[in-house]
mmCIF file of C-alpha atoms in Angstrom:
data_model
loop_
_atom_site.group_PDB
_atom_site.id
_atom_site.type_symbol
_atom_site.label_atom_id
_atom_site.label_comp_id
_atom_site.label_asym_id
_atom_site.label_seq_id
_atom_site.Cartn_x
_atom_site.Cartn_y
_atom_site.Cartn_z
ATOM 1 C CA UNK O 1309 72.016 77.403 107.858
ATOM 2 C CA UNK O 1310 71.402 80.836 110.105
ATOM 3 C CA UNK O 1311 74.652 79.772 111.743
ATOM 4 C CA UNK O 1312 76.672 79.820 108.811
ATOM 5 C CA UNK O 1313 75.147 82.926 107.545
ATOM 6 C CA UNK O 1314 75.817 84.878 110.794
ATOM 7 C CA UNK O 1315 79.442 83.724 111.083
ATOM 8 C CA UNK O 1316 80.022 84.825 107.040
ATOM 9 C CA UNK O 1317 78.386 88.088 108.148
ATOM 10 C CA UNK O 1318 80.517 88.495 111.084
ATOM 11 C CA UNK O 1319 83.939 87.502 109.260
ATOM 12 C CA UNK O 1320 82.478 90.148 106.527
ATOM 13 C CA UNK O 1321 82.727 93.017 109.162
ATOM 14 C CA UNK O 1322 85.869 92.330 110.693
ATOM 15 C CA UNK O 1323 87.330 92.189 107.228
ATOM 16 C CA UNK O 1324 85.623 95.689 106.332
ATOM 17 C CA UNK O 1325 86.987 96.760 109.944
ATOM 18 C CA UNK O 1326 90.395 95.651 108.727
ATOM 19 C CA UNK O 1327 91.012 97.067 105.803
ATOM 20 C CA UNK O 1328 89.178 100.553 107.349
ATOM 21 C CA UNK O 1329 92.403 100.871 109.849
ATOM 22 C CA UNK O 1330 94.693 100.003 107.510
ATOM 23 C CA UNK O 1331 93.814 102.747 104.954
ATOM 24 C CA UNK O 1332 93.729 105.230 107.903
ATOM 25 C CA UNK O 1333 97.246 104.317 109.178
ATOM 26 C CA UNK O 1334 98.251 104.597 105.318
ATOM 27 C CA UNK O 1335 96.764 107.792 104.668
ATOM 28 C CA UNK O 1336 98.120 108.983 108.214
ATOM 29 C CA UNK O 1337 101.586 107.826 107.309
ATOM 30 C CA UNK O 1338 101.046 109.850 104.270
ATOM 31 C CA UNK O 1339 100.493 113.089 106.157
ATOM 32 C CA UNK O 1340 103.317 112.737 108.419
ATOM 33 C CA UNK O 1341 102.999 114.622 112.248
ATOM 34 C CA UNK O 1342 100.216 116.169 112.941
ATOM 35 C CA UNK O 1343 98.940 119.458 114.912
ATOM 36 C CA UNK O 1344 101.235 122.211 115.113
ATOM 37 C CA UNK O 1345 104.263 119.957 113.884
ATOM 38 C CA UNK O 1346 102.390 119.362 110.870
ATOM 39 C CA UNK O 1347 101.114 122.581 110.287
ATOM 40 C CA UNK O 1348 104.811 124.098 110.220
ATOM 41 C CA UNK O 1349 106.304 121.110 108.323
ATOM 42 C CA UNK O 1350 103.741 122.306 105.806
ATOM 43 C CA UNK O 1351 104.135 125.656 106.240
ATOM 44 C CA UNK O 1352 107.597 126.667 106.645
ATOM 45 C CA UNK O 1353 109.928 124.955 104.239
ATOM 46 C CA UNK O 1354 113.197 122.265 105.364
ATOM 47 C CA UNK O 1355 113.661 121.987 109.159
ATOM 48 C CA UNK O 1356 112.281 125.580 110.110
ATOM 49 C CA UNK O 1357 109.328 124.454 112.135
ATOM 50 C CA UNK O 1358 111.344 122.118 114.053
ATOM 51 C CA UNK O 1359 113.463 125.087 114.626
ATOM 52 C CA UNK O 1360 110.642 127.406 115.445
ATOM 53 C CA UNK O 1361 109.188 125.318 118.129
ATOM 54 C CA UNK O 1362 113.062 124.353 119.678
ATOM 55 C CA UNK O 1363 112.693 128.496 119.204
ATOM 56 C CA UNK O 1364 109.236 128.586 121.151
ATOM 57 C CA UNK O 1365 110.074 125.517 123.762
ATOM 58 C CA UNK O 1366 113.667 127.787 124.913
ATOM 59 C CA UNK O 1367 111.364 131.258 125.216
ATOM 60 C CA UNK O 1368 109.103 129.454 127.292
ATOM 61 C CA UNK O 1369 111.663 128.064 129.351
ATOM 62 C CA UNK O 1370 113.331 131.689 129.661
ATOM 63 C CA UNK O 1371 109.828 133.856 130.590
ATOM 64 C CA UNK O 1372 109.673 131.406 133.303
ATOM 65 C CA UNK O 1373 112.744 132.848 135.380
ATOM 66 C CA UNK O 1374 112.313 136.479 136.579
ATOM 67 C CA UNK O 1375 111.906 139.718 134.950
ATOM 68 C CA UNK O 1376 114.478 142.037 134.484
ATOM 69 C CA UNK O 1377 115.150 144.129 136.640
ATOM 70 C CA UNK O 1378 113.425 147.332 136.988
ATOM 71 C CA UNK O 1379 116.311 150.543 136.210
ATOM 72 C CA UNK O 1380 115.070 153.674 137.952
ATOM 73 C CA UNK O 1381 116.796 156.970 137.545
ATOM 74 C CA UNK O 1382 119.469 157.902 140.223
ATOM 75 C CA UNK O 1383 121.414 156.210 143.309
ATOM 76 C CA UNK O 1384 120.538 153.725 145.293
ATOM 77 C CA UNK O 1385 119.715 155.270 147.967
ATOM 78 C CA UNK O 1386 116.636 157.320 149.394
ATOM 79 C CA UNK O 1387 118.576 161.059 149.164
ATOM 80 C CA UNK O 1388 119.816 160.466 145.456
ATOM 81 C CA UNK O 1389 122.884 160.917 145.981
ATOM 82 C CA UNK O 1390 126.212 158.405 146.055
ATOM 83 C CA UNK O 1391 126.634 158.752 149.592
ATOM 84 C CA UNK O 1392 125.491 156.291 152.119
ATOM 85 C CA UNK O 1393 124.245 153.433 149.729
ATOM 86 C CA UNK O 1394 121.803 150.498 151.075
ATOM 87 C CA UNK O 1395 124.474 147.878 152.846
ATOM 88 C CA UNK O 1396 123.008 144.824 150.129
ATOM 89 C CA UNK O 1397 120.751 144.005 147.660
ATOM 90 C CA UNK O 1398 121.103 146.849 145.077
ATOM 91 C CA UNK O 1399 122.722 146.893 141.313
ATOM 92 C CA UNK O 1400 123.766 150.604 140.250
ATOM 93 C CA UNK O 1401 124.926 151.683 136.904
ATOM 94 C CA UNK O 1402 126.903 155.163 136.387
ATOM 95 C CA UNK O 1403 127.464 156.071 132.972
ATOM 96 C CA UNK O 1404 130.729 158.288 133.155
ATOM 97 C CA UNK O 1405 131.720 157.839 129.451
ATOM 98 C CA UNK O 1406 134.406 160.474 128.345
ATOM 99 C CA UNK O 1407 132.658 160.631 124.800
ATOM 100 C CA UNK O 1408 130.541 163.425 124.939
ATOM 101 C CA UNK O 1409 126.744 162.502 124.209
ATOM 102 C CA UNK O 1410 127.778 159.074 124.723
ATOM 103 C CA UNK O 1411 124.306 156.437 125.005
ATOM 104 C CA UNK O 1412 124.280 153.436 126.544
ATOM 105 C CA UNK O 1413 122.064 150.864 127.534
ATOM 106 C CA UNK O 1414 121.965 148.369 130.352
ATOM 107 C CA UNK O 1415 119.946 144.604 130.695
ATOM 108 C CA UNK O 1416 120.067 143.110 134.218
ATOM 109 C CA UNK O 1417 118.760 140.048 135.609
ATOM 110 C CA UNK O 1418 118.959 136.424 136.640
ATOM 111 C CA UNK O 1419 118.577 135.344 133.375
ATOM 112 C CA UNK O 1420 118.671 137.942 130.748
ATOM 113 C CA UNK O 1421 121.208 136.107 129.033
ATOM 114 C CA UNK O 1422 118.942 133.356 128.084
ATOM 115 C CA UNK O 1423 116.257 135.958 127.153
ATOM 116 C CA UNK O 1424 118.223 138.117 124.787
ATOM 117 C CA UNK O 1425 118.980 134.361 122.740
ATOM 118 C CA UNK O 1426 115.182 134.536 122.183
ATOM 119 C CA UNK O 1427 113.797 135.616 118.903
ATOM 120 C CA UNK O 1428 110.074 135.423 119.422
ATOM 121 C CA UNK O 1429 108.113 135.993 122.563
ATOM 122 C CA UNK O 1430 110.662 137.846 124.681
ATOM 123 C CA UNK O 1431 110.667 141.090 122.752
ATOM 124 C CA UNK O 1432 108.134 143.006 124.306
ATOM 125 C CA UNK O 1433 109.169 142.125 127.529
ATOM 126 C CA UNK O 1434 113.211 143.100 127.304
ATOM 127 C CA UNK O 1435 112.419 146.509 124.973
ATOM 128 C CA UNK O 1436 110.185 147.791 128.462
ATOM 129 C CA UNK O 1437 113.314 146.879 130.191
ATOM 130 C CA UNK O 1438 115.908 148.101 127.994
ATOM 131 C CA UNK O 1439 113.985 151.290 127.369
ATOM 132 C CA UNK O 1440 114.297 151.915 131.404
ATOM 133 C CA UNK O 1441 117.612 151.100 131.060
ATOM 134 C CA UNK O 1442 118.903 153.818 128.142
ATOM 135 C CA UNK O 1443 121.374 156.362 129.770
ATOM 136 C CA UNK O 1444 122.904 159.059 128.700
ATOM 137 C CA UNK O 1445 126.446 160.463 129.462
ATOM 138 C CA UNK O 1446 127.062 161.034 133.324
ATOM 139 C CA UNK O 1447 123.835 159.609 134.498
ATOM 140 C CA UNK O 1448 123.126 157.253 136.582
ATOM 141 C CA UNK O 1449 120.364 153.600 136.880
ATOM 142 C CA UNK O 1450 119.532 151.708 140.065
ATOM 143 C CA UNK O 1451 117.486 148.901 140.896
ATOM 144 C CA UNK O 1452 116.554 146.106 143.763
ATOM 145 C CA UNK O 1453 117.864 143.078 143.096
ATOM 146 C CA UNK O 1454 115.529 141.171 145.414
ATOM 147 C CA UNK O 1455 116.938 138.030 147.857
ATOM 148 C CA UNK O 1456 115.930 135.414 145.208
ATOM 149 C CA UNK O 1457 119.049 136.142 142.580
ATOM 150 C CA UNK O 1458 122.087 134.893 143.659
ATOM 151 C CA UNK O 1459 123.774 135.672 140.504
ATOM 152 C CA UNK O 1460 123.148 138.639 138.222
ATOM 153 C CA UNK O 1461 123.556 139.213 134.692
ATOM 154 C CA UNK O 1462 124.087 142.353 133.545
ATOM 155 C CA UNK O 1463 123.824 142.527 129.920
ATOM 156 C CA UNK O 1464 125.712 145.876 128.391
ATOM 157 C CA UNK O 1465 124.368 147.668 124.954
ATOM 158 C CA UNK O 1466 127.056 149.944 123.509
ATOM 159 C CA UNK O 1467 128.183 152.066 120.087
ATOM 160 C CA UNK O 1468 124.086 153.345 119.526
ATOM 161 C CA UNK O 1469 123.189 153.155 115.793
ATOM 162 C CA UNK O 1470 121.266 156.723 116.833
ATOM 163 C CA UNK O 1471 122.867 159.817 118.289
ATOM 164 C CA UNK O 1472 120.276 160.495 121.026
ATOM 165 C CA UNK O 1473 118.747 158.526 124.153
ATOM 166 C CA UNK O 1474 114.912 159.645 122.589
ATOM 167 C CA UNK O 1475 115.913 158.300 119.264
ATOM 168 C CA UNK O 1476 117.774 154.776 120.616
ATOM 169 C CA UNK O 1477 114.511 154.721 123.204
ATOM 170 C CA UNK O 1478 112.711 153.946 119.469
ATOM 171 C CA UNK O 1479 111.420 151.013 117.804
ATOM 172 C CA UNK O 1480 113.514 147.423 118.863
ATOM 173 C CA UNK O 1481 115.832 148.818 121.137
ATOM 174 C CA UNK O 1482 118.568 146.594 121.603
ATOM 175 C CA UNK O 1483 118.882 146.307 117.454
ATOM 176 C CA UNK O 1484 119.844 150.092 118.049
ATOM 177 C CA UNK O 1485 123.140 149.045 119.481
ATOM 178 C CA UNK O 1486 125.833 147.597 117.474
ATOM 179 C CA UNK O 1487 127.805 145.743 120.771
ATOM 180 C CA UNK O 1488 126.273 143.935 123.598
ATOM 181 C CA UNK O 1489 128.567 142.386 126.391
ATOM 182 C CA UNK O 1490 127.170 140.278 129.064
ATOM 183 C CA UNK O 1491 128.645 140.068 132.178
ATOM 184 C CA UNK O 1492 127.911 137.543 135.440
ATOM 185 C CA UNK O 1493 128.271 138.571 139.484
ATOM 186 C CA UNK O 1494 127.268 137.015 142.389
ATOM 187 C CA UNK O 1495 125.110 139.294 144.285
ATOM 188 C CA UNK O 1496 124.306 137.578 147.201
ATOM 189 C CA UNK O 1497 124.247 139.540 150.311
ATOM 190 C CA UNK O 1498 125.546 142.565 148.549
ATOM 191 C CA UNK O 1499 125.740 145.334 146.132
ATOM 192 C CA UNK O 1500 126.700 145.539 142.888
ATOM 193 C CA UNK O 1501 128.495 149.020 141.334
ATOM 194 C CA UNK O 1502 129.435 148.651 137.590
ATOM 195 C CA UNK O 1503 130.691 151.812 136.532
ATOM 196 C CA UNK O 1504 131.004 152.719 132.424
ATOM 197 C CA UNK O 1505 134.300 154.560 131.592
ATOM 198 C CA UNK O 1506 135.527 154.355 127.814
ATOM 199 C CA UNK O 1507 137.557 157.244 126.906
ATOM 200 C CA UNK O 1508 137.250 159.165 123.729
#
């Protein structure tokens, strides 16, 4: 009868239906994750693209605090001199290193310690800063800290793989350094001097 033909129809398609979303769930299982996971499971062999996005989620995380600050030449103070400094608010950096020729170079921020952990996606950003940063012997770096930071972190670069400021100012800079040492200050409502004075 038409009724009996319709329902073997109907029980026809929802059999074909069936075994349709069962061979896609297979063949999905097959593939494992998919998008970017899948692409860099495929890619990149045992564990590296989970690595590389942990490696992408924490740069993220760290370009979303503040810059680092930006190291101008000289005191901090409008007549460039040491005298009469700003009452709050300023980081300055004196290089008075006894080793003649001596280069340093000097991070600072409220999270520079997070970005310099960072292998991808922070490099441009900390070789502008660390480039503004490169001082030679008896010079001297200062910079607004701004009222947001409460705590600084000053990151310090030391024992240059290059003997001169131009030549350290080249390529990666902080892989031109063969020390860094971070340090952490509160700032708030005040200045911060860090002087640099290792003898010969």
């Amino acid at each position: 009868s038409p009724d009996v033909r319709r329902t073997r129809v109907n029980e026809a398609i929802s059999r074909g239906r069936e075994r349709r979303a069962a061979a896609a769930a297979a063949a999905e299982e097959e593939e494992g994750p998919s998008g970017l996971s899948a692409l860099l499971c495929c890619c990149l062999p045992g564990g590296t693209g989970n690595a590389l996005l942990s490696e992408v989620a924490m740069t993220a995380s760290a370009m979303r605090g503040p810059p680092p600050l930006e190291l101008l030449p000289g005191y901090a103070n409008e007549s460039g001199s040491g005298r009469d400094p700003p009452t709050s608010g300023w980081l300055e950096v004196v290089n008075k290193s006894e080793r003649d020729g001596e280069v340093i170079a000097v991070l600072a921020g409220a999270n520079v310690v997070e970005l310099l952990r960072c292998k991808v996606g922070s490099l441009l950003l900390l070789d502008e800063a660390l480039r503004n940063g490169v001082m030679e012997d008896q010079t001297v770096v200062s910079a607004e800290i701004g009222p947001s930071v409460d705590t600084l972190e000053v990151a310090l670069f030391t024992k240059p793989r290059l003997p001169t400021a131009d030549a350290v100012r080249s390529g990666v800079v902080r892989d031109n350094f063969a020390e860094v040492t971070a340090y952490t200050c509160r700032c708030a409502g005040r200045n911060v001097l860090l002087k640099y004075k290792r003898g010969a």
